[in-house]
N, CA, C and O atoms as a DFTB+ gen file, in Angstrom:
748 C
 N C O
     1  1    -110.653    -133.696     190.494
     2  2    -109.568    -133.401     189.536
     3  2    -108.930    -134.638     188.954
     4  3    -108.847    -135.666     189.626
     5  1    -108.497    -134.562     187.768
     6  2    -107.821    -135.766     187.189
     7  2    -106.426    -135.354     186.711
     8  3    -106.074    -134.176     186.668
     9  1    -105.690    -136.329     186.372
    10  2    -104.386    -136.096     185.781
    11  2    -104.337    -136.871     184.425
    12  3    -103.956    -138.036     184.316
    13  1    -104.762    -136.094     183.433
    14  2    -104.981    -136.751     182.183
    15  2    -103.754    -137.152     181.419
    16  3    -102.727    -136.479     181.509
    17  1    -103.828    -138.230     180.667
    18  2    -102.715    -138.667     179.795
    19  2    -103.336    -139.518     178.662
    20  3    -104.525    -139.836     178.625
    21  1    -102.445    -139.837     177.783
    22  2    -102.857    -140.659     176.600
    23  2    -101.832    -141.747     176.326
    24  3    -100.626    -141.532     176.450
    25  1    -102.345    -142.951     175.942
    26  2    -101.493    -144.060     175.465
    27  2    -101.718    -144.158     173.970
    28  3    -102.854    -144.073     173.504
    29  1    -100.673    -144.333     173.232
    30  2    -100.783    -144.586     171.812
    31  2    -100.239    -145.933     171.393
    32  3     -99.039    -146.183     171.512
    33  1    -101.072    -146.770     170.923
    34  2    -100.652    -148.099     170.373
    35  2    -100.295    -147.847     168.907
    36  3    -101.010    -148.275     168.001
    37  1     -99.223    -147.174     168.694
    38  2     -98.827    -146.645     167.344
    39  2     -98.720    -147.688     166.238
    40  3     -98.884    -147.390     165.055
    41  1     -98.451    -148.878     166.644
    42  2     -98.249    -149.949     165.634
    43  2     -99.603    -150.258     164.930
    44  3     -99.627    -150.858     163.855
    45  1    -100.653    -149.862     165.522
    46  2    -102.028    -150.055     164.937
    47  2    -102.387    -148.931     163.920
    48  3    -103.366    -149.034     163.180
    49  1    -101.584    -147.892     163.914
    50  2    -101.962    -146.715     163.068
    51  2    -101.778    -147.091     161.639
    52  3    -100.765    -147.669     161.246
    53  1    -102.850    -146.731     160.803
    54  2    -102.820    -146.957     159.413
    55  2    -102.680    -145.646     158.677
    56  3    -102.753    -145.628     157.448
    57  1    -102.497    -144.641     159.322
    58  2    -102.285    -143.250     158.711
    59  2    -103.517    -142.837     157.853
    60  3    -103.352    -142.324     156.746
    61  1    -104.754    -143.066     158.376
    62  2    -105.935    -142.750     157.702
    63  2    -106.250    -141.297     157.824
    64  3    -107.006    -140.755     157.019
    65  1    -105.670    -140.627     158.845
    66  2    -105.852    -139.201     159.092
    67  2    -107.247    -138.879     159.678
    68  3    -107.641    -137.715     159.761
    69  1    -107.970    -139.915     160.073
    70  2    -109.244    -139.599     160.714
    71  2    -109.074    -138.845     162.041
    72  3    -109.940    -138.042     162.389
    73  1    -108.016    -139.071     162.772
    74  2    -107.725    -138.343     164.015
    75  2    -107.492    -136.830     163.790
    76  3    -107.993    -135.949     164.489
    77  1    -106.689    -136.636     162.755
    78  2    -106.379    -135.199     162.367
    79  2    -107.663    -134.437     161.966
    80  3    -107.904    -133.296     162.359
    81  1    -108.446    -135.135     161.177
    82  2    -109.751    -134.514     160.713
    83  2    -110.647    -134.258     161.876
    84  3    -111.209    -133.171     162.011
    85  1    -110.791    -135.247     162.721
    86  2    -111.730    -135.081     163.836
    87  2    -111.265    -134.018     164.781
    88  3    -112.092    -133.295     165.337
    89  1    -109.936    -133.883     164.997
    90  2    -109.416    -132.843     165.797
    91  2    -109.744    -131.474     165.230
    92  3    -110.167    -130.572     165.953
    93  1    -109.546    -131.333     163.951
    94  2    -109.850    -129.988     163.319
    95  2    -111.302    -129.675     163.382
    96  3    -111.660    -128.523     163.623
    97  1    -112.161    -130.633     163.180
    98  2    -113.577    -130.473     163.240
    99  2    -114.002    -130.062     164.666
   100  3    -114.670    -129.046     164.859
   101  1    -113.605    -130.859     165.636
   102  2    -114.029    -130.663     166.998
   103  2    -113.494    -129.316     167.604
   104  3    -114.182    -128.621     168.352
   105  1    -112.286    -129.020     167.243
   106  2    -111.653    -127.868     167.946
   107  2    -111.547    -126.631     166.996
   108  3    -110.843    -125.676     167.326
   109  1    -112.215    -126.640     165.862
   110  2    -112.234    -125.487     165.019
   111  2    -110.859    -125.116     164.428
   112  3    -110.581    -123.933     164.230
   113  1    -109.998    -126.107     164.145
   114  2    -108.729    -125.769     163.655
   115  2    -108.863    -125.505     162.142
   116  3    -109.635    -126.183     161.464
   117  1    -108.118    -124.528     161.617
   118  2    -108.181    -124.146     160.243
   119  2    -107.646    -125.350     159.418
   120  3    -106.835    -126.136     159.909
   121  1    -108.105    -125.470     158.197
   122  2    -107.667    -126.489     157.326
   123  2    -106.218    -126.153     156.829
   124  3    -105.801    -124.995     156.845
   125  1    -105.508    -127.155     156.409
   126  2    -104.134    -126.978     155.925
   127  2    -103.169    -127.766     156.767
   128  3    -103.366    -127.951     157.968
   129  1    -102.110    -128.232     156.110
   130  2    -101.172    -129.127     156.760
   131  2    -100.360    -128.398     157.917
   132  3     -99.855    -129.056     158.826
   133  1    -100.258    -127.083     157.851
   134  2     -99.518    -126.370     158.811
   135  2    -100.265    -126.059     160.071
   136  3     -99.662    -125.705     161.084
   137  1    -101.561    -126.182     160.025
   138  2    -102.451    -125.972     161.120
   139  2    -102.894    -127.344     161.690
   140  3    -103.752    -128.042     161.150
   141  1    -102.233    -127.668     162.832
   142  2    -102.575    -128.946     163.370
   143  2    -102.202    -129.018     164.806
   144  3    -101.166    -128.501     165.223
   145  1    -103.072    -129.681     165.591
   146  2    -102.831    -129.997     167.009
   147  2    -102.233    -131.420     167.093
   148  3    -101.461    -131.732     168.000
   149  1    -102.606    -132.250     166.144
   150  2    -102.044    -133.617     166.138
   151  2    -101.561    -133.952     164.766
   152  3    -101.970    -133.283     163.817
   153  1    -100.767    -134.882     164.595
   154  2    -100.230    -135.283     163.307
   155  2     -99.782    -136.726     163.279
   156  3     -99.648    -137.313     164.353
   157  1     -99.546    -137.326     162.171
   158  2     -99.060    -138.657     162.057
   159  2     -97.700    -138.547     161.209
   160  3     -97.659    -138.172     160.038
   161  1     -96.657    -138.909     161.939
   162  2     -95.369    -138.921     161.267
   163  2     -95.108    -140.248     160.536
   164  3     -95.674    -141.262     160.945
   165  1     -94.332    -140.295     159.543
   166  2     -94.108    -141.467     158.735
   167  2     -92.609    -141.790     158.723
   168  3     -91.770    -140.951     158.396
   169  1     -92.319    -142.994     159.078
   170  2     -90.964    -143.502     158.971
   171  2     -90.780    -144.071     157.559
   172  3     -91.546    -144.917     157.098
   173  1     -89.763    -143.585     156.912
   174  2     -89.521    -144.051     155.567
   175  2     -89.104    -145.434     155.485
   176  3     -88.495    -145.955     156.420
   177  1     -89.406    -146.087     154.381
   178  2     -89.000    -147.495     154.130
   179  2     -87.499    -147.577     154.024
   180  3     -86.877    -146.779     153.323
   181  1     -86.901    -148.548     154.723
   182  2     -85.479    -148.751     154.684
   183  2     -85.108    -149.558     153.455
   184  3     -85.922    -150.323     152.940
   185  1     -83.895    -149.391     152.988
   186  2     -83.372    -150.156     151.878
   187  2     -83.419    -149.414     150.551
   188  3     -83.924    -148.296     150.453
   189  1     -82.903    -150.043     149.583
   190  2     -82.890    -149.461     148.203
   191  2     -83.630    -150.407     147.235
   192  3     -83.534    -151.633     147.282
   193  1     -84.340    -149.749     146.396
   194  2     -85.153    -150.571     145.410
   195  2     -84.198    -151.486     144.633
   196  3     -83.128    -151.036     144.225
   197  1     -84.545    -152.713     144.426
   198  2     -85.759    -153.418     144.715
   199  2     -85.772    -154.152     146.132
   200  3     -86.669    -154.938     146.437
   201  1     -84.726    -153.841     146.960
   202  2     -84.537    -154.568     148.186
   203  2     -85.069    -153.670     149.393
   204  3     -84.307    -153.303     150.287
   205  1     -86.291    -153.372     149.367
   206  2     -86.989    -152.530     150.287
   207  2     -87.514    -153.347     151.499
   208  3     -88.089    -154.417     151.297
   209  1     -87.327    -152.864     152.759
   210  2     -87.881    -153.550     153.866
   211  2     -89.245    -152.922     154.227
   212  3     -89.343    -151.960     154.988
   213  1     -90.281    -153.528     153.634
   214  2     -91.625    -152.924     153.873
   215  2     -92.002    -152.941     155.277
   216  3     -92.783    -152.087     155.697
   217  1     -91.481    -153.905     156.103
   218  2     -91.792    -153.918     157.495
   219  2     -91.310    -152.704     158.246
   220  3     -91.828    -152.355     159.306
   221  1     -90.258    -152.034     157.645
   222  2     -89.631    -150.920     158.332
   223  2     -90.533    -149.675     158.291
   224  3     -90.350    -148.751     159.083
   225  1     -91.477    -149.654     157.393
   226  2     -92.387    -148.484     157.252
   227  2     -93.422    -148.473     158.324
   228  3     -94.159    -149.451     158.444
   229  1     -93.532    -147.452     159.105
   230  2     -94.564    -147.376     160.095
   231  2     -94.911    -145.854     160.328
   232  3     -94.263    -144.929     159.837
   233  1     -95.945    -145.722     161.090
   234  2     -96.453    -144.392     161.350
   235  2     -96.438    -144.111     162.830
   236  3     -96.632    -145.016     163.642
   237  1     -96.206    -142.846     163.192
   238  2     -96.072    -142.421     164.573
   239  2     -96.948    -141.263     164.837
   240  3     -96.545    -140.122     164.610
   241  1     -98.167    -141.508     165.321
   242  2     -99.041    -140.389     165.696
   243  2     -98.419    -139.600     166.854
   244  3     -97.814    -140.162     167.767
   245  1     -98.596    -138.248     166.777
   246  2     -98.032    -137.452     167.812
   247  2     -98.842    -136.118     168.011
   248  3     -99.749    -135.784     167.248
   249  1     -98.437    -135.385     169.101
   250  2     -99.125    -134.210     169.427
   251  2     -98.396    -133.641     170.631
   252  3     -97.324    -134.139     170.975
   253  1     -98.939    -132.609     171.292
   254  2     -98.381    -132.151     172.504
   255  2     -98.196    -133.312     173.467
   256  3     -99.104    -134.127     173.631
   257  1     -97.034    -133.400     174.106
   258  2     -96.784    -134.485     175.030
   259  2     -97.325    -134.324     176.380
   260  3     -97.220    -135.232     177.205
   261  1     -97.942    -133.132     176.664
   262  2     -98.492    -132.795     177.940
   263  2     -97.513    -133.111     179.068
   264  3     -97.785    -133.882     179.989
   265  1     -96.406    -132.491     178.940
   266  2     -95.252    -132.683     179.907
   267  2     -95.557    -132.202     181.318
   268  3     -96.127    -131.125     181.492
   269  1     -95.207    -132.940     182.272
   270  2     -95.350    -132.525     183.673
   271  2     -94.307    -131.446     183.982
   272  3     -94.467    -130.638     184.897
   273  1     -93.241    -131.464     183.189
   274  2     -92.155    -130.358     183.357
   275  2     -92.061    -129.676     181.994
   276  3     -91.052    -129.784     181.298
   277  1     -93.100    -128.995     181.641
   278  2     -93.213    -128.407     180.247
   279  2     -92.271    -127.235     180.024
   280  3     -92.412    -126.180     180.643
   281  1     -91.319    -127.433     179.142
   282  2     -90.352    -126.317     178.826
   283  2     -91.148    -125.036     178.226
   284  3     -90.730    -123.889     178.388
   285  1     -92.253    -125.324     177.565
   286  2     -93.027    -124.219     176.964
   287  2     -93.680    -123.395     178.070
   288  3     -93.805    -122.180     177.916
   289  1     -94.096    -123.995     179.164
   290  2     -94.726    -123.294     180.199
   291  2     -93.649    -122.484     180.969
   292  3     -93.930    -121.375     181.424
   293  1     -92.474    -123.009     181.110
   294  2     -91.428    -122.339     181.878
   295  2     -90.944    -121.038     181.197
   296  3     -90.565    -120.086     181.880
   297  1     -90.958    -121.002     179.852
   298  2     -90.448    -119.836     179.169
   299  2     -91.453    -118.783     178.843
   300  3     -91.094    -117.698     178.387
   301  1     -92.756    -119.091     179.076
   302  2     -93.817    -118.152     178.647
   303  2     -93.738    -116.885     179.479
   304  3     -93.969    -116.968     180.685
   305  1     -93.429    -115.718     178.927
   306  2     -93.326    -114.499     179.730
   307  2     -94.692    -113.906     180.230
   308  3     -94.715    -113.043     181.108
   309  1     -95.766    -114.373     179.672
   310  2     -97.022    -113.785     180.172
   311  2     -97.942    -114.802     180.909
   312  3     -99.082    -114.489     181.254
   313  1     -97.400    -116.038     181.139
   314  2     -98.194    -117.112     181.789
   315  2     -99.424    -117.530     180.891
   316  3    -100.446    -118.020     181.372
   317  1     -99.240    -117.299     179.583
   318  2    -100.328    -117.747     178.672
   319  2    -100.352    -119.246     178.660
   320  3    -101.423    -119.822     178.470
   321  1     -99.267    -119.901     178.847
   322  2     -99.231    -121.341     178.914
   323  2     -99.212    -121.737     180.399
   324  3     -98.357    -121.321     181.181
   325  1    -100.189    -122.549     180.727
   326  2    -100.464    -122.929     182.111
   327  2    -100.997    -124.327     182.192
   328  3    -101.405    -124.931     181.201
   329  1    -100.978    -124.842     183.456
   330  2    -101.533    -126.109     183.765
   331  2    -102.976    -125.881     184.353
   332  3    -103.183    -125.127     185.304
   333  1    -103.956    -126.597     183.705
   334  2    -105.333    -126.451     184.262
   335  2    -105.484    -127.444     185.366
   336  3    -104.554    -128.194     185.664
   337  1    -106.722    -127.466     186.027
   338  2    -107.003    -128.300     187.180
   339  2    -106.818    -129.756     186.879
   340  3    -106.708    -130.541     187.821
   341  1    -106.777    -130.174     185.654
   342  2    -106.575    -131.623     185.264
   343  2    -105.179    -131.841     184.792
   344  3    -104.930    -132.817     184.085
   345  1    -104.238    -130.979     185.145
   346  2    -102.816    -131.096     184.683
   347  2    -102.618    -131.018     183.193
   348  3    -101.592    -131.469     182.683
   349  1    -103.546    -130.473     182.500
   350  2    -103.434    -130.374     181.064
   351  2    -102.708    -129.028     180.776
   352  3    -103.075    -127.999     181.343
   353  1    -101.704    -129.043     179.918
   354  2    -100.994    -127.901     179.504
   355  2    -101.839    -127.148     178.494
   356  3    -102.151    -127.699     177.438
   357  1    -102.226    -125.900     178.779
   358  2    -103.152    -125.160     177.899
   359  2    -102.559    -123.794     177.572
   360  3    -101.535    -123.381     178.114
   361  1    -103.236    -123.130     176.680
   362  2    -102.855    -121.803     176.273
   363  2    -104.031    -120.842     176.465
   364  3    -105.129    -121.109     175.977
   365  1    -103.814    -119.726     177.171
   366  2    -104.816    -118.720     177.279
   367  2    -104.647    -117.695     176.156
   368  3    -103.737    -116.867     176.184
   369  1    -105.523    -117.768     175.190
   370  2    -105.310    -116.857     174.029
   371  2    -105.346    -115.358     174.346
   372  3    -104.769    -114.555     173.613
   373  1    -106.003    -114.995     175.402
   374  2    -106.012    -113.586     175.870
   375  2    -104.677    -113.101     176.442
   376  3    -104.432    -111.899     176.549
   377  1    -103.829    -114.051     176.802
   378  2    -102.532    -113.663     177.395
   379  2    -101.400    -113.912     176.365
   380  3    -100.299    -113.397     176.564
   381  1    -101.622    -114.668     175.289
   382  2    -100.542    -114.951     174.324
   383  2    -100.215    -113.762     173.575
   384  3    -101.090    -113.146     172.966
   385  1     -98.880    -113.365     173.585
   386  2     -98.474    -112.228     172.750
   387  2     -97.752    -112.682     171.477
   388  3     -97.149    -111.867     170.777
   389  1     -97.812    -113.927     171.194
   390  2     -97.142    -114.501     169.958
   391  2     -95.691    -114.257     169.888
   392  3     -95.136    -114.017     168.816
   393  1     -95.048    -114.317     171.046
   394  2     -93.588    -114.151     171.047
   395  2     -92.908    -115.420     170.586
   396  3     -91.722    -115.361     170.261
   397  1     -93.561    -116.548     170.534
   398  2     -93.109    -117.857     170.052
   399  2     -91.976    -118.430     170.882
   400  3     -91.297    -119.337     170.401
   401  1     -91.726    -117.963     172.093
   402  2     -90.745    -118.660     172.924
   403  2     -91.169    -120.097     173.161
   404  3     -90.310    -120.978     173.175
   405  1     -92.402    -120.367     173.342
   406  2     -92.915    -121.707     173.562
   407  2     -92.623    -122.582     172.390
   408  3     -92.249    -123.740     172.577
   409  1     -92.766    -122.111     171.239
   410  2     -92.495    -122.913     170.045
   411  2     -91.022    -123.338     169.996
   412  3     -90.703    -124.466     169.621
   413  1     -90.155    -122.438     170.372
   414  2     -88.696    -122.661     170.378
   415  2     -88.361    -123.664     171.500
   416  3     -87.515    -124.538     171.312
   417  1     -89.010    -123.543     172.644
   418  2     -88.690    -124.354     173.829
   419  2     -89.230    -125.805     173.709
   420  3     -88.641    -126.714     174.294
   421  1     -90.333    -126.039     172.967
   422  2     -90.947    -127.346     172.896
   423  2     -90.022    -128.192     172.085
   424  3     -89.717    -127.884     170.933
   425  1     -89.544    -129.333     172.730
   426  2     -88.637    -130.276     172.047
   427  2     -89.434    -131.225     171.122
   428  3     -88.847    -132.030     170.399
   429  1     -90.770    -131.119     171.154
   430  2     -91.573    -132.043     170.337
   431  2     -92.169    -131.439     169.144
   432  3     -92.873    -132.101     168.381
   433  1     -91.886    -130.109     168.951
   434  2     -92.436    -129.344     167.843
   435  2     -93.983    -129.452     167.762
   436  3     -94.566    -129.665     166.698
   437  1     -94.586    -129.297     168.910
   438  2     -96.033    -129.549     169.023
   439  2     -96.867    -128.297     168.940
   440  3     -98.085    -128.368     169.099
   441  1     -96.270    -127.167     168.703
   442  2     -97.051    -125.915     168.604
   443  2     -97.065    -125.328     167.258
   444  3     -96.164    -125.599     166.463
   445  1     -98.076    -124.506     166.940
   446  2     -98.091    -123.834     165.681
   447  2     -98.862    -122.494     165.875
   448  3     -99.568    -122.303     166.866
   449  1     -98.703    -121.613     164.925
   450  2     -99.402    -120.262     165.025
   451  2    -100.733    -120.390     164.396
   452  3    -100.836    -120.709     163.212
   453  1    -101.786    -120.145     165.171
   454  2    -103.178    -120.120     164.708
   455  2    -103.387    -118.800     164.037
   456  3    -103.510    -117.797     164.740
   457  1    -103.438    -118.720     162.735
   458  2    -103.607    -117.418     162.065
   459  2    -104.900    -116.793     162.276
   460  3    -105.023    -115.582     162.092
   461  1    -105.907    -117.540     162.660
   462  2    -107.215    -116.991     163.000
   463  2    -107.260    -116.186     164.231
   464  3    -107.827    -115.094     164.273
   465  1    -106.624    -116.759     165.295
   466  2    -106.601    -116.031     166.622
   467  2    -105.332    -115.303     166.900
   468  3    -105.198    -114.621     167.916
   469  1    -104.372    -115.450     165.978
   470  2    -103.049    -114.795     166.231
   471  2    -102.446    -115.197     167.591
   472  3    -101.958    -114.366     168.356
   473  1    -102.506    -116.495     167.846
   474  2    -101.881    -117.030     169.009
   475  2    -101.207    -118.366     168.681
   476  3    -101.439    -118.952     167.623
   477  1    -100.372    -118.831     169.608
   478  2     -99.767    -120.107     169.433
   479  2    -100.743    -121.140     170.000
   480  3    -101.287    -120.974     171.092
   481  1    -100.943    -122.188     169.243
   482  2    -101.942    -123.188     169.654
   483  2    -101.309    -124.549     169.785
   484  3    -100.197    -124.756     169.301
   485  1    -102.012    -125.524     170.451
   486  2    -101.496    -126.872     170.604
   487  2    -102.596    -127.726     171.096
   488  3    -103.668    -127.199     171.394
   489  1    -102.413    -129.054     171.212
   490  2    -103.400    -129.932     171.679
   491  2    -103.668    -129.648     173.200
   492  3    -102.731    -129.397     173.958
   493  1    -104.917    -129.690     173.608
   494  2    -105.270    -129.575     174.988
   495  2    -106.188    -130.705     175.422
   496  3    -106.997    -130.523     176.331
   497  1    -106.078    -131.893     174.778
   498  2    -106.939    -133.025     175.066
   499  2    -108.466    -132.617     174.953
   500  3    -109.293    -133.111     175.719
   501  1    -108.785    -131.774     174.053
   502  2    -110.178    -131.349     173.807
   503  2    -110.780    -130.759     175.122
   504  3    -111.963    -130.952     175.403
   505  1    -109.960    -130.051     175.906
   506  2    -110.385    -129.518     177.174
   507  2    -111.493    -128.477     176.951
   508  3    -112.435    -128.420     177.742
   509  1    -111.406    -127.669     175.916
   510  2    -112.383    -126.637     175.643
   511  2    -113.668    -127.175     175.045
   512  3    -114.684    -126.481     175.033
   513  1    -113.637    -128.385     174.557
   514  2    -114.787    -128.890     173.794
   515  2    -115.314    -130.121     174.517
   516  3    -116.166    -129.990     175.395
   517  1    -114.859    -131.251     174.194
   518  2    -115.431    -132.539     174.634
   519  2    -115.300    -132.674     176.211
   520  3    -116.270    -133.065     176.860
   521  1    -114.183    -132.372     176.780
   522  2    -114.022    -132.579     178.255
   523  2    -114.950    -131.509     178.911
   524  3    -115.645    -131.810     179.882
   525  1    -114.954    -130.287     178.384
   526  2    -115.849    -129.268     179.010
   527  2    -117.352    -129.665     178.995
   528  3    -118.133    -129.246     179.850
   529  1    -117.714    -130.482     177.996
   530  2    -119.092    -130.987     177.917
   531  2    -119.328    -132.201     178.765
   532  3    -120.441    -132.724     178.825
   533  1    -118.276    -132.656     179.426
   534  2    -118.412    -133.825     180.330
   535  2    -118.154    -135.148     179.592
   536  3    -118.418    -136.214     180.149
   537  1    -117.638    -135.101     178.338
   538  2    -117.399    -136.322     177.721
   539  2    -116.032    -136.855     178.172
   540  3    -115.230    -136.064     178.671
   541  1    -115.737    -138.091     178.033
   542  2    -114.573    -138.725     178.546
   543  2    -113.577    -139.219     177.507
   544  3    -112.633    -139.943     177.824
   545  1    -113.799    -138.826     176.289
   546  2    -112.864    -139.158     175.248
   547  2    -112.505    -137.912     174.434
   548  3    -113.259    -136.939     174.409
   549  1    -111.342    -137.953     173.768
   550  2    -110.961    -136.892     172.920
   551  2    -111.509    -137.207     171.514
   552  3    -111.947    -138.321     171.229
   553  1    -111.467    -136.195     170.664
   554  2    -112.026    -136.408     169.338
   555  2    -111.156    -137.382     168.488
   556  3    -111.665    -138.131     167.654
   557  1    -109.808    -137.336     168.743
   558  2    -108.993    -138.242     167.990
   559  2    -109.150    -139.615     168.524
   560  3    -109.148    -140.536     167.707
   561  1    -109.285    -139.870     169.759
   562  2    -109.571    -141.195     170.269
   563  2    -110.920    -141.706     169.805
   564  3    -111.020    -142.862     169.396
   565  1    -111.929    -140.913     169.852
   566  2    -113.254    -141.343     169.513
   567  2    -113.423    -141.712     168.020
   568  3    -114.310    -142.486     167.661
   569  1    -112.577    -141.157     167.187
   570  2    -112.818    -141.450     165.749
   571  2    -111.849    -142.541     165.154
   572  3    -112.054    -143.047     164.050
   573  1    -110.874    -142.843     165.887
   574  2    -109.792    -143.780     165.359
   575  2    -110.370    -145.189     165.044
   576  3    -110.874    -145.872     165.936
   577  1    -110.290    -145.588     163.812
   578  2    -110.895    -146.894     163.443
   579  2    -110.134    -148.086     163.980
   580  3    -110.695    -149.175     164.106
   581  1    -108.790    -147.886     164.318
   582  2    -107.926    -148.983     164.771
   583  2    -107.679    -148.902     166.272
   584  3    -106.878    -149.676     166.796
   585  1    -108.337    -147.994     166.974
   586  2    -108.220    -147.806     168.409
   587  2    -106.796    -147.579     168.888
   588  3    -106.349    -148.201     169.852
   589  1    -106.068    -146.661     168.194
   590  2    -104.655    -146.398     168.523
   591  2    -104.597    -145.685     169.894
   592  3    -103.686    -145.947     170.680
   593  1    -105.543    -144.804     170.182
   594  2    -105.473    -143.958     171.385
   595  2    -106.343    -144.378     172.583
   596  3    -107.492    -144.793     172.433
   597  1    -105.743    -144.253     173.778
   598  2    -106.487    -144.491     174.967
   599  2    -106.270    -143.288     175.836
   600  3    -105.144    -143.031     176.261
   601  1    -107.352    -142.514     176.124
   602  2    -107.219    -141.298     176.968
   603  2    -107.836    -141.544     178.304
   604  3    -108.793    -142.314     178.389
   605  1    -107.348    -140.936     179.362
   606  2    -107.962    -141.122     180.677
   607  2    -107.192    -140.526     181.706
   608  3    -106.210    -139.827     181.458
   609  1    -107.633    -140.792     182.955
   610  2    -107.023    -140.273     184.173
   611  2    -105.961    -141.199     184.699
   612  3    -106.257    -142.324     185.102
   613  1    -104.751    -140.751     184.700
   614  2    -103.629    -141.547     185.113
   615  2    -103.647    -141.849     186.661
   616  3    -103.002    -142.789     187.125
   617  1    -104.392    -141.036     187.415
   618  2    -104.503    -141.210     188.852
   619  2    -105.607    -142.216     189.225
   620  3    -105.686    -142.650     190.374
   621  1    -106.445    -142.579     188.268
   622  2    -107.515    -143.506     188.565
   623  2    -107.031    -144.930     188.327
   624  3    -106.898    -145.334     187.172
   625  1    -106.765    -145.697     189.363
   626  2    -106.169    -147.096     189.126
   627  2    -107.076    -147.963     188.343
   628  3    -106.635    -148.964     187.778
   629  1    -108.368    -147.614     188.282
   630  2    -109.268    -148.449     187.593
   631  2    -109.556    -148.048     186.100
   632  3    -110.351    -148.683     185.407
   633  1    -108.896    -147.010     185.674
   634  2    -109.133    -146.460     184.331
   635  2    -108.383    -147.415     183.330
   636  3    -107.441    -148.124     183.683
   637  1    -108.866    -147.372     182.089
   638  2    -108.328    -148.182     181.064
   639  2    -106.847    -147.854     180.809
   640  3    -106.020    -148.742     180.603
   641  1    -106.531    -146.492     180.830
   642  2    -105.142    -146.076     180.636
   643  2    -104.217    -146.594     181.685
   644  3    -103.105    -147.023     181.377
   645  1    -104.655    -146.565     182.952
   646  2    -103.856    -147.027     184.021
   647  2    -103.618    -148.541     183.912
   648  3    -102.507    -149.013     184.155
   649  1    -104.656    -149.297     183.549
   650  2    -104.537    -150.727     183.293
   651  2    -103.578    -151.062     182.212
   652  3    -102.757    -151.965     182.372
   653  1    -103.650    -150.349     181.083
   654  2    -102.726    -150.617     179.960
   655  2    -101.307    -150.271     180.376
   656  3    -100.392    -151.037     180.074
   657  1    -101.084    -149.171     181.046
   658  2     -99.714    -148.855     181.458
   659  2     -99.114    -149.838     182.519
   660  3     -97.899    -150.020     182.596
   661  1     -99.975    -150.434     183.295
   662  2     -99.562    -151.475     184.239
   663  2     -99.164    -152.829     183.552
   664  3     -98.273    -153.540     184.016
   665  1     -99.847    -153.136     182.460
   666  2     -99.682    -154.425     181.840
   667  2     -98.913    -154.472     180.542
   668  3     -98.546    -155.564     180.108
   669  1     -98.636    -153.301     179.868
   670  2     -97.927    -153.333     178.654
   671  2     -96.631    -152.517     178.730
   672  3     -96.576    -151.500     179.420
   673  1     -95.612    -152.957     178.035
   674  2     -94.355    -152.141     177.968
   675  2     -94.622    -150.881     177.138
   676  3     -95.333    -150.909     176.133
   677  1     -94.047    -149.819     177.579
   678  2     -94.311    -148.528     176.930
   679  2     -93.050    -147.636     177.073
   680  3     -92.138    -147.950     177.838
   681  1     -93.025    -146.511     176.311
   682  2     -91.991    -145.537     176.386
   683  2     -92.540    -144.178     176.097
   684  3     -93.635    -144.024     175.557
   685  1     -91.753    -143.184     176.471
   686  2     -92.092    -141.843     176.080
   687  2     -91.028    -141.256     175.183
   688  3     -89.884    -141.709     175.169
   689  1     -91.408    -140.276     174.458
   690  2     -90.434    -139.667     173.451
   691  2     -89.476    -138.742     174.237
   692  3     -89.867    -138.029     175.161
   693  1     -88.237    -138.798     173.823
   694  2     -87.174    -137.948     174.369
   695  2     -87.160    -137.931     175.887
   696  3     -87.135    -136.864     176.501
   697  1     -87.176    -139.055     176.465
   698  2     -87.290    -139.165     177.947
   699  2     -86.046    -138.610     178.607
   700  3     -86.094    -138.191     179.764
   701  1     -84.943    -138.599     177.899
   702  2     -83.691    -138.077     178.420
   703  2     -83.768    -136.586     178.790
   704  3     -82.957    -136.089     179.571
   705  1     -84.717    -135.913     178.239
   706  2     -84.861    -134.470     178.486
   707  2     -85.482    -134.125     179.785
   708  3     -85.418    -132.957     180.167
   709  1     -86.070    -135.014     180.494
   710  2     -86.695    -134.889     181.818
   711  2     -87.956    -134.042     181.794
   712  3     -88.293    -133.381     182.776
   713  1     -88.658    -134.068     180.648
   714  2     -89.909    -133.303     180.570
   715  2     -91.105    -134.091     181.161
   716  3     -92.184    -133.539     181.373
   717  1     -90.886    -135.352     181.409
   718  2     -91.977    -136.203     181.981
   719  2     -93.271    -136.139     181.206
   720  3     -94.298    -135.715     181.736
   721  1     -93.228    -136.563     179.939
   722  2     -94.452    -136.564     179.105
   723  2     -95.584    -137.432     179.688
   724  3     -95.341    -138.407     180.399
   725  1     -96.775    -137.059     179.376
   726  2     -97.960    -137.909     179.687
   727  2     -98.636    -138.443     178.528
   728  3     -99.830    -138.742     178.539
   729  1     -97.791    -138.576     177.415
   730  2     -98.106    -139.395     176.249
   731  2     -97.206    -140.574     176.238
   732  3     -95.983    -140.442     176.297
   733  1     -97.821    -141.772     176.161
   734  2     -97.023    -143.022     176.284
   735  2     -97.257    -143.784     174.968
   736  3     -98.361    -143.793     174.422
   737  1     -96.201    -144.412     174.487
   738  2     -96.225    -145.227     173.319
   739  2     -96.021    -146.666     173.701
   740  3     -95.023    -146.994     174.343
   741  1     -96.972    -147.573     173.312
   742  2     -96.824    -148.951     173.621
   743  2     -95.821    -149.616     172.664
   744  3     -95.792    -149.281     171.480
   745  1     -94.999    -150.552     173.164
   746  2     -94.019    -151.284     172.380
   747  2     -94.651    -152.409     171.741
   748  3     -93.992    -153.163     171.026
C-alpha cells in the first residue's frame, strides 16, 4: 500500500490546459468548463493600465487536495466518499445520493456534479484508470510540458516526491483548517 500525494511546482505552469485535457480524456470527464477534476486558477495582473505588474500574473493549478482529514468524507451520509487502500479520497458512485453535502464541506471547491452519472465527482489521482493499470503517473502529470506535477508515494523515502519535499520549501492550501492536504505547492 502507498500513501499517494502530489507536488505542484506551480511557478512553471504556463496555463496550456494540457493537464485538464488529459484528465478529461483519461477519466472520461464530460467536456465543458463546469466538468473538471482539475483546473488552473489565474491570478489577475496587479496595477492599473499602463502601470501593470506583469510579474504578478501567475497560474495556480489545483484539484482535490486529497486531505488526510477530509471534511467531505466526514459529512457523507452514505459513506460514498471513502479512503482507498492507498489513502486516496474516492467516491463510490453506487452509494452517492447526490445530496451535495461533500460539495458544501470541501473548502477547496474541488467537487462537481457529473451529469452523466448523476453523482458528485472529483480527482482520485487516476485510481480507476492509470493506477489500476499499474502505471505510476497520473494523466495530468504525464502530459504536462513544463513538468509542474510530481506524483508518488509519500511513504517511500526514495520516491521523487519524497526527495522534493525534503529538499524544497513548500506549502499547502488553507493549512489553518487542519485538513492535512496531500497536495503540496513548491515555493
